[in-house]
XYZ file of C-alpha atoms in Angstrom:
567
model
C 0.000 0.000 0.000
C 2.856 2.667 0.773
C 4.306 2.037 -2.806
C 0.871 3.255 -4.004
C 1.089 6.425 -1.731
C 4.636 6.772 -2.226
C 3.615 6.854 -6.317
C 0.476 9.215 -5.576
C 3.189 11.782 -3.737
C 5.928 11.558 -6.987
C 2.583 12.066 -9.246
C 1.606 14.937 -7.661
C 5.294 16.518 -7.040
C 5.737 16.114 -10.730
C 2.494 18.357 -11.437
C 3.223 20.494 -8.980
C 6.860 21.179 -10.028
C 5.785 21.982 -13.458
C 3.615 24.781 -12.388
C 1.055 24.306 -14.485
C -1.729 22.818 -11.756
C -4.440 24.728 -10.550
C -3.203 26.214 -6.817
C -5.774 26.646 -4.172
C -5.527 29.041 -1.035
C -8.616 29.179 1.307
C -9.866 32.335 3.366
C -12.069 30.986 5.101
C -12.779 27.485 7.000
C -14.092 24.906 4.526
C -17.026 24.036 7.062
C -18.882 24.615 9.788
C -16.240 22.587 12.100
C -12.938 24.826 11.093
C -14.941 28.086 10.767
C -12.651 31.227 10.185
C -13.436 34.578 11.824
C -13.442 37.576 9.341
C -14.756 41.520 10.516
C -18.485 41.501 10.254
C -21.433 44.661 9.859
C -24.883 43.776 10.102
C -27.202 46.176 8.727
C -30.690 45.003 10.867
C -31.874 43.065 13.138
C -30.031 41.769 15.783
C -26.586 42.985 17.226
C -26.545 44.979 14.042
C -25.065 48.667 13.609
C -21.670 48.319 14.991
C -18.219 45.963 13.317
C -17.749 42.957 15.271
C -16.087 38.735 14.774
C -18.242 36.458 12.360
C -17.365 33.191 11.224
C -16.663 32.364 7.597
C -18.572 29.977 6.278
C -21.700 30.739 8.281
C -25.299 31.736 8.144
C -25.156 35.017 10.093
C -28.764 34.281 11.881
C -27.247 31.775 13.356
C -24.069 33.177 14.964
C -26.293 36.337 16.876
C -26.757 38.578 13.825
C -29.703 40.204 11.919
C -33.398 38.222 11.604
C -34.473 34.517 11.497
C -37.140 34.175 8.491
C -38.970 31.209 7.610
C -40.058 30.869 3.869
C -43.238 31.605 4.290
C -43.060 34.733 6.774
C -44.367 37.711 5.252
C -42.759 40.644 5.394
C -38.975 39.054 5.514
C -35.979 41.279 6.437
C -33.990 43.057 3.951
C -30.592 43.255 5.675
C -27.093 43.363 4.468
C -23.857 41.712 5.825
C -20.925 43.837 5.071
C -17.544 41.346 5.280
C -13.640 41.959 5.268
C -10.636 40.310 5.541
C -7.129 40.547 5.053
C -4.806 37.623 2.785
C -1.858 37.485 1.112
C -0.776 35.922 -2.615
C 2.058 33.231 -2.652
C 5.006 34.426 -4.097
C 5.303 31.434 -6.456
C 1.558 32.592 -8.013
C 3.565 35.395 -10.011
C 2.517 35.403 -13.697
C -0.554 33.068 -12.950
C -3.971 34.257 -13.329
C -6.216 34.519 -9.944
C -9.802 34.030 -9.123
C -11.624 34.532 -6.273
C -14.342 31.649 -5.492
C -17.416 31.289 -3.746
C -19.245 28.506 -2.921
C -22.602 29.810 -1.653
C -23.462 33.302 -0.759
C -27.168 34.557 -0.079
C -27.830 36.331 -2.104
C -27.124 39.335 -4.109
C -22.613 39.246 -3.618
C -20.447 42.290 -4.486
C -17.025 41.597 -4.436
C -13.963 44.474 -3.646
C -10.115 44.048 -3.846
C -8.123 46.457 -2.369
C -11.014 49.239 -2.524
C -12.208 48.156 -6.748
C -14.960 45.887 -7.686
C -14.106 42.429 -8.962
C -16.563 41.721 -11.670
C -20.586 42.390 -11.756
C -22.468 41.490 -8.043
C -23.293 37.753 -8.594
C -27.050 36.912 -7.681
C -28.832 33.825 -6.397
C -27.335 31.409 -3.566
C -26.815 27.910 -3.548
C -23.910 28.082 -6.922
C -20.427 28.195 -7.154
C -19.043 31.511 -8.802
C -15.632 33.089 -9.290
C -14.465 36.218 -10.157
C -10.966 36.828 -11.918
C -9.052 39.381 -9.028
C -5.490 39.402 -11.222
C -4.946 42.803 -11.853
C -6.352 43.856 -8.157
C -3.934 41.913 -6.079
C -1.034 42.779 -4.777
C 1.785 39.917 -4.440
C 4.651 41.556 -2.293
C 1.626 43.258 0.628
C -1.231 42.534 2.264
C -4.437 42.735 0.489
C -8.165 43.926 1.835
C -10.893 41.792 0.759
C -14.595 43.536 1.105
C -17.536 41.325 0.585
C -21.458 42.941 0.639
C -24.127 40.485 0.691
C -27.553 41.597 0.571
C -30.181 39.143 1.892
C -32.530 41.048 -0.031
C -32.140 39.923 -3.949
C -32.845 42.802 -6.808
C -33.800 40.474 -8.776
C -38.156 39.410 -7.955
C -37.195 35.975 -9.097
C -34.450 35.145 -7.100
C -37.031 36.187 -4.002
C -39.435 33.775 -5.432
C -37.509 31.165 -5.941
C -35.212 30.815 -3.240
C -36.566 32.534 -0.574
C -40.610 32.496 -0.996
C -40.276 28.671 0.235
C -41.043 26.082 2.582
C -37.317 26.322 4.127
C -35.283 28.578 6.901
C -34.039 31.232 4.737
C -30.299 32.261 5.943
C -28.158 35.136 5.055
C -24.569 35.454 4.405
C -21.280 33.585 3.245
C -22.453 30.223 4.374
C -19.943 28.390 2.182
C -16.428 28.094 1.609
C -14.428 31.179 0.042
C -10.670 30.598 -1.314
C -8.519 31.953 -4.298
C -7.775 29.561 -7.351
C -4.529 30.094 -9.384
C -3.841 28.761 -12.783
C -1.710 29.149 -15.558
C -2.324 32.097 -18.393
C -3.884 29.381 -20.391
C -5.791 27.025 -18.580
C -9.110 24.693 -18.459
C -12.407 25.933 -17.286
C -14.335 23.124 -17.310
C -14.411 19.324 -18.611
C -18.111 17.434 -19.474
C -17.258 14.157 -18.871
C -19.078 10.988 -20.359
C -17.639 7.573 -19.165
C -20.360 4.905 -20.169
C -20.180 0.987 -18.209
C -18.232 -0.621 -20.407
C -15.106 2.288 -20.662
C -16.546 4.311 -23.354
C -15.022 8.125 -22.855
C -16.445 11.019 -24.239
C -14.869 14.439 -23.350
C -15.571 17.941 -24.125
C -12.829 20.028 -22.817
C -13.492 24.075 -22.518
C -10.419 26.016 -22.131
C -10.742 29.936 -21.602
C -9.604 31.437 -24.798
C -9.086 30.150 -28.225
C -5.677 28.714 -29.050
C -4.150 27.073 -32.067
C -2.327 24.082 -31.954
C -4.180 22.847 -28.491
C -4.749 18.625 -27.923
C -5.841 17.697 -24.550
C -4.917 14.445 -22.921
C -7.242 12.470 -19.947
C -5.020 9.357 -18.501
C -7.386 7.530 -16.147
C -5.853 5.675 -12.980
C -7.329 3.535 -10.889
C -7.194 3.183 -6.814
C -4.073 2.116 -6.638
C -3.031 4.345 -9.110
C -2.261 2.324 -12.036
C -2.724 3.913 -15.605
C -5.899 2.035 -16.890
C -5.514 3.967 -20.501
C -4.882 7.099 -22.205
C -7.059 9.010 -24.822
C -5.428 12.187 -26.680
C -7.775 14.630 -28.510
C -7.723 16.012 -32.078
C -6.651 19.698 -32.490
C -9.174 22.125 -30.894
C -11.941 23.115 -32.762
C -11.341 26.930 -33.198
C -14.610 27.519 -34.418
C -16.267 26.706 -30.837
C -13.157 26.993 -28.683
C -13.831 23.518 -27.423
C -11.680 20.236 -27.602
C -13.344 16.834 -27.577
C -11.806 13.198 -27.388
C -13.419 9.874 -27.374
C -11.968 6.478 -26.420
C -11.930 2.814 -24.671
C -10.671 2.452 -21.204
C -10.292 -1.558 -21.270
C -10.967 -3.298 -17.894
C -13.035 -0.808 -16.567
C -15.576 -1.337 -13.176
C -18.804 0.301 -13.682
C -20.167 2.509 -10.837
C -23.543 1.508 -9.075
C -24.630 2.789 -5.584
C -24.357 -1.041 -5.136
C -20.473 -0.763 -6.009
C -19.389 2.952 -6.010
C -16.437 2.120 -8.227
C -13.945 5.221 -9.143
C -11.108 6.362 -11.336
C -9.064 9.684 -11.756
C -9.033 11.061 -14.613
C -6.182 13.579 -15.307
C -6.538 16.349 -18.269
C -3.856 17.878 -19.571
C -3.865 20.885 -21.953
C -0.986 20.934 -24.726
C 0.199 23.204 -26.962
C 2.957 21.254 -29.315
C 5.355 19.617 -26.296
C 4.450 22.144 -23.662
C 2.424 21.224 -21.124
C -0.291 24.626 -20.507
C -2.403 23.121 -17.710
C -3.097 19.820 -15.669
C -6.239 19.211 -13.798
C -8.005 16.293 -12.099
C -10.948 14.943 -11.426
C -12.719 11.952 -9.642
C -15.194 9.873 -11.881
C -16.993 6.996 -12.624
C -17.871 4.894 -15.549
C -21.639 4.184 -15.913
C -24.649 4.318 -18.183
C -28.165 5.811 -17.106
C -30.939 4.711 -19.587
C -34.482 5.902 -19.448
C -36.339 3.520 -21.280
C -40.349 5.423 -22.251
C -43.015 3.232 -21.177
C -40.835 1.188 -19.187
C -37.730 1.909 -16.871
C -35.114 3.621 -15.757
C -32.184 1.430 -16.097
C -28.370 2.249 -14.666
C -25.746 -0.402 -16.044
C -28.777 -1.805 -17.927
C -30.387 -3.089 -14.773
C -33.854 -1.640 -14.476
C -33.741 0.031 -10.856
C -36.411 0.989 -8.045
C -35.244 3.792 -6.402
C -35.191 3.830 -2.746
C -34.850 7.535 -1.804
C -35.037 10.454 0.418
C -35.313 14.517 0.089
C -32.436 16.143 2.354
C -31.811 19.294 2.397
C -28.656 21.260 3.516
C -29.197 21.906 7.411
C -27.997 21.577 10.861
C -29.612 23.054 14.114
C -26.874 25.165 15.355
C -25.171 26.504 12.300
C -28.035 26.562 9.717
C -26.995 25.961 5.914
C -23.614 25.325 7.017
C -22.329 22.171 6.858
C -18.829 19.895 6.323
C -18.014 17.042 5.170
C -17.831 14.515 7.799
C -21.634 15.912 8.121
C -22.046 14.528 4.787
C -20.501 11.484 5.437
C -22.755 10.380 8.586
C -25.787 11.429 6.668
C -24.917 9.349 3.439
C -24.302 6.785 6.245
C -27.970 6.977 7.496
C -29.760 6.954 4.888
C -27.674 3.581 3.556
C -28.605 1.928 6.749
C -32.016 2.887 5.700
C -31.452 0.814 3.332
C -31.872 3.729 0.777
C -29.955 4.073 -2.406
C -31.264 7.285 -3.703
C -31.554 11.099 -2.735
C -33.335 14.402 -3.881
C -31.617 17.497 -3.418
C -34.423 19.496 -2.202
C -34.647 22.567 -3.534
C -31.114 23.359 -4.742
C -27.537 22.149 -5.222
C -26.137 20.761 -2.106
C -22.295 21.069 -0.874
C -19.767 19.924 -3.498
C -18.449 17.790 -0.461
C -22.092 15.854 -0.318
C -22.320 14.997 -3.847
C -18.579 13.554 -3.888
C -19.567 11.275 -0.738
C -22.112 10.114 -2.810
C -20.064 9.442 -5.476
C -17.531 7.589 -2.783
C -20.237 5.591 -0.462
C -22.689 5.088 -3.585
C -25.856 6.762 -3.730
C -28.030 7.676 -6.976
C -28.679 11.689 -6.650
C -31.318 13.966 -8.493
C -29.942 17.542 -8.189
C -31.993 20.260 -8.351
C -32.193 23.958 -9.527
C -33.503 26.148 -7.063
C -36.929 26.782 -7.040
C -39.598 26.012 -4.087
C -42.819 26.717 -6.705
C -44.169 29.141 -9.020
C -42.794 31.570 -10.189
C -39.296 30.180 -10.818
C -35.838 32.321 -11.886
C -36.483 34.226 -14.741
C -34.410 33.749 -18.149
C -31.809 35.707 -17.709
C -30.630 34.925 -14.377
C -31.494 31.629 -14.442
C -29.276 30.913 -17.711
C -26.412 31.869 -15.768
C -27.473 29.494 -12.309
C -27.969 26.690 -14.772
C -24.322 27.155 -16.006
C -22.886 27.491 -12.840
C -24.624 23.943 -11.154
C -23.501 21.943 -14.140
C -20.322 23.151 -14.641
C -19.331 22.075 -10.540
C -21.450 18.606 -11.116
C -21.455 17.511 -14.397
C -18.955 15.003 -13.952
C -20.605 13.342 -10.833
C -21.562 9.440 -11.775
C -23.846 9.700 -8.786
C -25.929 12.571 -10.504
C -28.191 10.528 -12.546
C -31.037 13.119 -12.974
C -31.500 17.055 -12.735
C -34.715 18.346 -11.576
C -35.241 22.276 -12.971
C -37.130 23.709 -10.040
C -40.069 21.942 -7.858
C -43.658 21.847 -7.803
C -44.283 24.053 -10.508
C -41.433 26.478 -10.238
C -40.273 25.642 -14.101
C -39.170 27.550 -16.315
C -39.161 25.670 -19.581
C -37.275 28.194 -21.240
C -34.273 26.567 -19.286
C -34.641 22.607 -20.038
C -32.901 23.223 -23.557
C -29.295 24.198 -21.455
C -29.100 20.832 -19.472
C -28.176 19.066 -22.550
C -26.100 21.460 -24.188
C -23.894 21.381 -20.992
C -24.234 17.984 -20.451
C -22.981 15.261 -23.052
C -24.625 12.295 -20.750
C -28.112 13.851 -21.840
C -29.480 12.920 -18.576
C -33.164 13.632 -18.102
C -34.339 16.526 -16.867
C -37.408 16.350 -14.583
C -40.018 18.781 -13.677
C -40.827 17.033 -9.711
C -44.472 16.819 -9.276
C -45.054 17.011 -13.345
C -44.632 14.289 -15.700
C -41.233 14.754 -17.852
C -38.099 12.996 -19.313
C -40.614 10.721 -19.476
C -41.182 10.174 -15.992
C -44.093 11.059 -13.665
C -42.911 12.198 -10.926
C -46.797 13.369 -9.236
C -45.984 14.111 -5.503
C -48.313 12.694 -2.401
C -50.401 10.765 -4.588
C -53.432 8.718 -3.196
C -52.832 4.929 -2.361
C -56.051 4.002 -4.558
C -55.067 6.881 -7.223
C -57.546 7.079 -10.066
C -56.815 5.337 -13.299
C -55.189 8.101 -15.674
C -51.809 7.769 -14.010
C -49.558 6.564 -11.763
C -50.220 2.980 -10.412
C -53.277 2.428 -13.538
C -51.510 4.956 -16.160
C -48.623 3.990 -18.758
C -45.555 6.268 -18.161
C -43.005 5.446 -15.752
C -43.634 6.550 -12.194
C -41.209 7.533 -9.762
C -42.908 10.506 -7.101
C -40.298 12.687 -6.416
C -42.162 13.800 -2.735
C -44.380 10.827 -1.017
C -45.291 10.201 2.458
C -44.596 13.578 4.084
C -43.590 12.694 7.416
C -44.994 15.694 9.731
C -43.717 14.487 13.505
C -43.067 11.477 12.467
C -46.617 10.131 10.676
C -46.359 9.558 7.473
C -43.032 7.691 6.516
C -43.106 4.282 8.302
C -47.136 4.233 8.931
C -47.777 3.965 5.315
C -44.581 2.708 3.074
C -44.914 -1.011 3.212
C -48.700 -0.459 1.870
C -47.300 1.574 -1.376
C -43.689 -0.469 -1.652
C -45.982 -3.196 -1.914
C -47.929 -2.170 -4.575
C -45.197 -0.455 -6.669
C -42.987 -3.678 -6.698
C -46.098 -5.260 -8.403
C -46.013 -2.628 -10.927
C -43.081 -2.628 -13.527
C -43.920 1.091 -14.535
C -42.596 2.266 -10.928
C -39.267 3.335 -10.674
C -39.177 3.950 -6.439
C -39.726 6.652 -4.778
C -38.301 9.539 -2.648
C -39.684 10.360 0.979
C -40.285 14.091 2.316
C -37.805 14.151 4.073
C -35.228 12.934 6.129
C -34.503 15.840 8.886
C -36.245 17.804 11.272
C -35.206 21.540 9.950
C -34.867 22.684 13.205
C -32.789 25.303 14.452
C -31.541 26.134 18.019
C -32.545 30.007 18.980
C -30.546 31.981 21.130
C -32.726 34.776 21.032
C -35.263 32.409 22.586
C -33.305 30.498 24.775
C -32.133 27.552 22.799
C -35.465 26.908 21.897
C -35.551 24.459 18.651
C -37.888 26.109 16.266
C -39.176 24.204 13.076
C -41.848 27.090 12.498
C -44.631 25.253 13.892
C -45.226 22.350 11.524
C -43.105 23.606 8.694
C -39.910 21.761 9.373
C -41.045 18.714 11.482
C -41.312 16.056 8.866
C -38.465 14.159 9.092
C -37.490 10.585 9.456
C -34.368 11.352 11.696
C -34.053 14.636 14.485
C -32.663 17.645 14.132
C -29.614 16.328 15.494
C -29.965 12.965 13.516
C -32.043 11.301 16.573
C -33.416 7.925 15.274
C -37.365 7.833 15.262
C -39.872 5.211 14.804
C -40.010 5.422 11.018
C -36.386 5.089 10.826
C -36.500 0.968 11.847
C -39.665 0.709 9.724
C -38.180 2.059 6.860
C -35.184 -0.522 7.675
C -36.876 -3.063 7.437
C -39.468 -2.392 4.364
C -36.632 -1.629 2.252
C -34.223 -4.405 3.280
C -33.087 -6.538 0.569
C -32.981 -9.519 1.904
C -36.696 -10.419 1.852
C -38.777 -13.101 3.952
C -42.773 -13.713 2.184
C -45.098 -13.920 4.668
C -46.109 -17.784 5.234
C -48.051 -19.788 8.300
C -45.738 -22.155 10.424
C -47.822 -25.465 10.315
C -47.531 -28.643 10.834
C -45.958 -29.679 8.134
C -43.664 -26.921 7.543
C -40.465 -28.736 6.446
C -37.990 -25.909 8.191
C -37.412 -23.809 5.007
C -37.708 -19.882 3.659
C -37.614 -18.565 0.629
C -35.687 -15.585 0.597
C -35.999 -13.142 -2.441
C -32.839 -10.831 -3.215
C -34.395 -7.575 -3.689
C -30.821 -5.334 -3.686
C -29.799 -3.633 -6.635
C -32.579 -3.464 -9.770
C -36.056 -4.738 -10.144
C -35.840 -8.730 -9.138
């Protein structure tokens, strides 16, 4: 095993020693757990009107500042957290072009460096966005960083859609901020599509157009032997993009069942000279959606055994960390679960690559809690920005564009021009992609859909489980009858935490606005509740019919293997 690490280290020295990698530097903590304190200005609400210590990531309700707002509160504060820190630039980032990244700011962001603006304010919350900060920095002093967030979006669809919802609505930085170096020429973004048996397909977008460029992917396996190599045809100058295609031999597909991954390395060329070397963590696997049939992965047809989650904890809000993740993918595969909703918007990067690691099948999700959703214009650019972070995610096997009715169908033609593995795009509570996906649906539902119609059915919300009542009490009655149906492809529960946070303003009280944010499976603090064993044991895979012990029982079960796909 240390000959494997020992080759990982030499691997990465080499990249590193050629300069040409992308260099990271964070300034802030890169969760909730190793926090970093920047100077903070609330403008409302509580402790507000004077500078004080906030920490970075955080949700600034939640460390003493400004005004808790559910979704559905009417009027909601309009406050504004002013930020600022100090950093520095290496010394060995001279000549290389810097960005400044955020993970998740709510909302409305306006970035300064050293007293100028760094690009237009960025708007809406849960996406990754970066600004280029090259020409602001200074690399032999100290630089001031200035962040404004308003809480308060310009924008009337960005309120809708993300803050006009059945969720805690939190302001501020409340993920991780850091500064990204790269070469002059360098690679924005790959599109990755590795298929079960080692097909490759790779569109490779580099910032500006070059002639002369090939790109390179070598993928490695776990113990980080070279599986293959592809190398790309000259760049196509007309689009500015570079695309390969290729057999990896010997290749593992990925499953929830058997989370199988590779790295893939991508190198940019010009001639002999190496411009830029990034990596990346993927998968090989194929997602079919079959009309009028199933939804196969690895050409199994699958029931999906899922849950909604969405992004919280009781003491620090939106915030979260990795090891957070981890427990939580943890739960819901002792659940027995192999699928999960984000609901209502991207989660943390960290989240999506844990269930890439652990293996769990993942619908992610544009923001949107119901009508109206993001308008055209803004939500062009939020559409670019979640599939350029997750496109290359095996466990991503569907997007959703908004929620009950917060579509805007103007968007559904980007997923597939940003996304070479076509995956289907779903409307949850609507029927598309070819799937209905009709939430809380009636156990004797009439005969034009669902259980008696002729479209597969998979409800993306089922069961809501306010305190506790709905998820165990009623699942083995509608498992039941979808495993006698081969139109159903599973279903996803609402949901699996108590949104609960702890308020100092009222004495640690743990508010879920009345009934809003009690329907989960587990507690606020992951507590295990009745539904939790039920759900167990419903979706275990190993299987006992029901049968009378009599007389002449001759000591045998039959046991029916219901892991994986439809048995």
């Amino acid at each position: 095993m240390m000959k494997y690490f020992y080759s990982f280290l030499f691997l990465l020295g080499s990249l590193l020693a050629s300069g040409q990698t992308t260099d990271v530097k964070y300034l802030s903590g890169k969760g909730s757990d190793d926090a970093v304190e920047w100077d903070f200005f609330c403008t409302g609400g509580r402790k507000s009107g004077e500078w004080n210590k906030i920490k970075v990531p955080s949700c600034w309700e939640m460390e003493g500042y400004g005004t808790f707002n559910y979704g559905h509160d009417k009027p909601k504060a309009d406050e504004s957290g002013l930020y600022k820190t100090t950093f520095e630039v290496p010394a060995t980032w001279k000549g290389k072009r810097i960005f400044i990244v955020f993970e998740g700011s709510m909302t409305d962001t306006e970035i300064k460096v050293n007293g100028k603006q760094a690009g237009t304010p960025h708007q809406g919350a849960f996406y990754r966005f970066k600004r280029e900060i090259t020409k602001l920095v200074h690399m032999n002093k100290e630089n001031l960083l200035e962040v404004k967030v308003n809480k308060m979006s310009s924008n009337a669809s960005i309120n809708e859609a993300e803050r006009q919802c059945d969720f805690w609505v939190f302001g501020g930085i409340f993920r991780p901020v850091y500064l990204e170096a790269v070469p002059n020429n360098f690679i924005e973004y790959t599109a990755i599509d590795a298929r079960q048996h080692g097909e490759l397909n790779a569109d490779i977008f580099i910032d500006k157009k070059l002639s002369g460029i090939k790109a390179e992917i070598e993928i490695k396996d776990v113990q980080d032997q070279t599986m293959g190599k592809i190398t790309s045809a000259s760049i196509n100058e007309k689009t500015g993009k570079i695309s390969l295609s290729g057999k990896i031999d010997n290749i593992k597909p990925w499953s929830a069942e058997d989370p199988q991954l590779y790295t893939a390395i991508i190198t940019l060329r010009q001639k002999d000279k190496v411009l830029h070397t990034i990596t990346d963590r993927i998968g090989f696997r194929t997602v079919e959606v079959k009309p009028k049939d199933g939804v196969y992965i690895n050409g199994v047809k699958m029931r999906f055994k899922g849950v909604n989650r969405h992004s919280h904890w009781p003491t620090t809000g939106r915030t979260t960390n990795k090891q957070l993740s981890i427990n939580d993918v943890k739960l819901m595969k002792e659940m027995n679960m192999n699928a999960v909703r984000m609901s209502h918007y991207p989660p943390d990067k960290h989240f999506l690559e844990v269930c890439d690691s652990l293996g769990m099948y993942v619908i992610d999700e544009l923001c949107a809690w119901q009508y109206p959703p993001y308008d055209t214009e803004v939500g062009t650019i939020l559409v670019g920005e979640m599939l350029k972070r997750d496109l290359n995610r095996p466990s991503i096997i569907f997007w959703a564009n908004g929620n009950e009715g917060g579509f805007n169908f103007d968007l559904d033609p980007l997923f597939p021009q940003y996304d070479p593995q076509k995956r289907a795009v779903l409307h949850p509570w609507a029927l598309s992609g070819n799937i209905n996906t009709v939430h809380y649906i009636k156990y004797n539902s009439g005969i034009g859909n669902m259980f008696h119609g002729r479209d597969i059915f998979m409800p993306t919300e089922i069961l809501h489980g306010l305190y506790d009542g709905g998820h165990g009490a009623g699942l083995d009655d509608y498992w039941n009858l979808m495993l006698s149906n081969p139109l159903s492809a599973g279903m996803f529960l609402w949901d699996f935490t108590d949104q609960a946070v702890v308020r100092e303003d009222k004495n640690g009280f743990y508010d879920t606005d009345k009934d809003h944010g009690a329907d989960g499976i587990v507690g606020p603090y992951r507590e295990k509740e009745g539904s939790f064993f039920t759900i167990k044991e419903i979706w275990s895979p190993i299987h006992l019919p029901k049968r009378y012990l009599t007389p002449g029982w001759d000591g045998r079960f039959e046991i029916e293997n219901r892991y994986g796909g439809v048995s």
